C-alpha cells in the first residue's frame, strides 16, 4: 500500500506504509502527464482542467506512470484537493484498454446471457430501466393489481459497474439485489 500525504501528515502514516510526499509535485499540465490516453486528456480539458493538482499527478505516477506497479493506494488529502479525479483517471485508463463491456457484449449472448453497465455515464433512472424488468401493470394500467406480478426483477445476468454506482443501485433501485452474486 502507498499512502499519499503532505509533509505535515507524514507522522500519522503507519510505519508499514510507504509515504509519498505530494507537496513535491507541482501542477502538471494535462498534456504533460506521461502515458495519459489522449481521449482522457481531451475529456479532462473539456472539464476545464488544464493542469493537475499535486495529488492527481502523484497518484498517476504511482499507478500508471513510469515505474508504476499494481498495489493498493490510500490517499489522505483534504476535501477539494482532487482525490476523486486522482482515483478515477488511473481506473478509467486501465479499464479502457481492457474493453470490459465490449468483450462481455460479444461473448455473453452466445450462451443466452445479457450484459449491462452501470458506470455513471447516464442517469440512474436510465440505468434502472435497463437493469430492472418493469411489471406488466405499467404496460396495462387497467389490469387488476392482484393478477399482475409486482415484484421487480433484474433483466441482466452480468453487470459491469463502478463501486459508487453499484452502491447507488443497492441503496436506491427497487428490485436490485446481489442475492445471486458470483465472485
XYZ file of C-alpha atoms in Angstrom:
183
model
C 0.000 0.000 0.000
C 1.155 3.507 -0.750
C -0.107 6.371 1.370
C -0.033 9.856 -0.087
C 0.334 12.717 2.332
C 1.675 16.186 2.657
C 4.752 16.563 4.904
C 2.537 17.759 7.770
C 0.565 14.484 7.720
C 3.537 12.128 7.294
C 3.937 11.414 11.005
C 0.441 9.868 11.016
C 1.225 7.219 8.373
C 1.759 3.725 9.841
C 5.343 2.500 9.593
C 4.447 -0.409 7.294
C 3.320 2.026 4.599
C 5.455 3.834 2.056
C 4.546 7.507 2.070
C 4.758 9.770 -0.964
C 5.169 13.492 -0.334
C 2.685 15.074 -2.750
C 3.979 18.543 -1.939
C 6.900 17.815 -4.250
C 4.517 17.572 -7.239
C 3.682 20.932 -8.737
C 0.683 21.375 -11.034
C 1.382 19.183 -14.043
C -0.160 20.318 -17.361
C -2.698 17.806 -18.675
C -0.707 17.355 -21.861
C 2.474 16.523 -19.890
C 1.190 13.591 -17.859
C 3.107 10.526 -19.110
C 1.094 7.750 -20.767
C -2.265 9.555 -20.410
C -4.643 8.328 -23.098
C -5.321 11.261 -25.458
C -9.082 10.660 -25.140
C -8.828 11.119 -21.378
C -6.660 14.217 -21.768
C -9.306 15.658 -24.070
C -12.123 14.778 -21.639
C -10.285 16.375 -18.715
C -9.644 19.521 -20.737
C -13.359 19.675 -21.650
C -13.986 19.733 -17.887
C -11.922 22.923 -17.799
C -8.839 21.331 -16.251
C -5.556 22.497 -17.772
C -3.213 21.240 -15.022
C -3.467 18.502 -12.418
C -3.337 19.109 -8.687
C -0.314 17.579 -6.924
C -2.325 14.638 -5.535
C -3.548 13.800 -9.054
C -0.083 13.897 -10.625
C 1.427 11.880 -7.757
C -1.298 9.226 -7.922
C -0.905 8.925 -11.676
C 2.836 8.457 -11.434
C 2.373 5.807 -8.734
C -0.231 3.850 -10.715
C 0.239 4.372 -14.454
C 3.340 6.498 -14.985
C 6.945 5.339 -15.237
C 7.889 2.802 -12.597
C 4.295 2.025 -11.666
C 3.164 -1.363 -10.424
C -0.119 -2.722 -9.100
C -0.792 -2.172 -5.421
C -3.350 -0.579 -3.146
C -3.219 3.167 -2.717
C -4.669 5.179 0.138
C -4.882 8.922 -0.394
C -5.053 11.162 2.641
C -5.695 14.635 1.309
C -8.101 17.469 2.222
C -11.521 17.929 0.660
C -11.228 19.753 -2.648
C -7.671 18.564 -3.326
C -8.649 16.409 -6.300
C -8.848 12.895 -4.851
C -11.826 11.814 -6.967
C -10.053 12.520 -10.245
C -6.835 11.095 -8.769
C -8.600 7.744 -8.311
C -10.776 7.908 -11.428
C -8.143 8.606 -14.084
C -5.972 5.519 -13.471
C -9.023 3.265 -13.163
C -10.568 4.522 -16.397
C -7.204 4.354 -18.188
C -6.657 0.728 -17.125
C -10.185 -0.374 -17.974
C -10.208 1.477 -21.305
C -7.608 -0.887 -22.672
C -9.456 -3.950 -21.472
C -12.723 -3.136 -23.250
C -14.563 -4.951 -20.467
C -18.137 -4.347 -21.549
C -17.401 -4.884 -25.246
C -15.852 -8.284 -24.540
C -18.847 -9.328 -22.438
C -21.264 -7.990 -25.073
C -19.522 -10.055 -27.738
C -19.490 -13.398 -25.943
C -22.334 -13.418 -23.383
C -25.231 -13.586 -25.894
C -23.738 -16.772 -27.361
C -24.823 -18.566 -24.184
C -28.014 -16.574 -23.614
C -26.685 -14.056 -21.085
C -27.361 -10.325 -21.066
C -24.884 -7.614 -20.042
C -25.337 -4.052 -18.788
C -23.068 -1.398 -17.385
C -23.653 0.995 -14.510
C -20.791 3.451 -14.562
C -22.498 6.804 -14.214
C -22.410 7.633 -17.932
C -26.192 8.046 -17.924
C -28.806 8.980 -15.343
C -29.637 6.471 -12.650
C -33.229 6.395 -13.974
C -31.959 5.307 -17.404
C -29.770 2.636 -15.807
C -32.693 1.377 -13.725
C -34.796 0.958 -16.876
C -32.013 -1.213 -18.343
C -31.420 -3.233 -15.170
C -34.919 -3.875 -13.817
C -37.817 -5.524 -15.634
C -40.981 -3.488 -15.165
C -44.157 -5.141 -14.013
C -46.884 -5.788 -16.527
C -49.040 -3.357 -14.541
C -47.107 -0.463 -16.088
C -47.893 -1.751 -19.573
C -51.576 -2.499 -18.915
C -52.852 0.008 -16.339
C -56.382 -1.424 -16.491
C -55.312 -4.832 -15.177
C -56.235 -5.709 -11.622
C -53.079 -5.481 -9.470
C -53.712 -8.793 -7.708
C -53.331 -10.664 -11.013
C -50.100 -8.953 -12.023
C -46.688 -9.913 -10.708
C -45.497 -6.785 -8.884
C -42.041 -7.944 -7.761
C -39.411 -6.112 -9.815
C -36.833 -8.447 -11.349
C -33.429 -7.873 -12.812
C -33.135 -8.252 -16.552
C -29.351 -8.601 -16.774
C -27.085 -11.506 -15.948
C -23.765 -9.643 -15.915
C -23.328 -6.114 -14.624
C -20.133 -4.125 -15.147
C -20.259 -1.336 -12.547
C -18.152 1.233 -10.798
C -18.176 0.843 -6.999
C -20.038 4.107 -6.420
C -22.752 3.393 -8.961
C -23.133 -0.149 -7.640
C -23.776 1.284 -4.175
C -26.314 3.722 -5.671
C -28.269 0.813 -7.140
C -28.011 -1.303 -3.979
C -29.417 1.573 -1.936
C -31.956 3.085 -4.347
C -33.065 0.632 -7.037
C -36.139 -1.367 -6.070
C -35.636 -4.978 -7.098
C -31.852 -4.678 -7.418
C -30.146 -7.384 -5.412
C -26.798 -9.103 -5.052
C -28.587 -12.271 -3.911
C -27.201 -14.329 -6.791
C -23.793 -12.676 -6.988
C -20.869 -14.869 -8.009
C -17.319 -13.692 -7.420
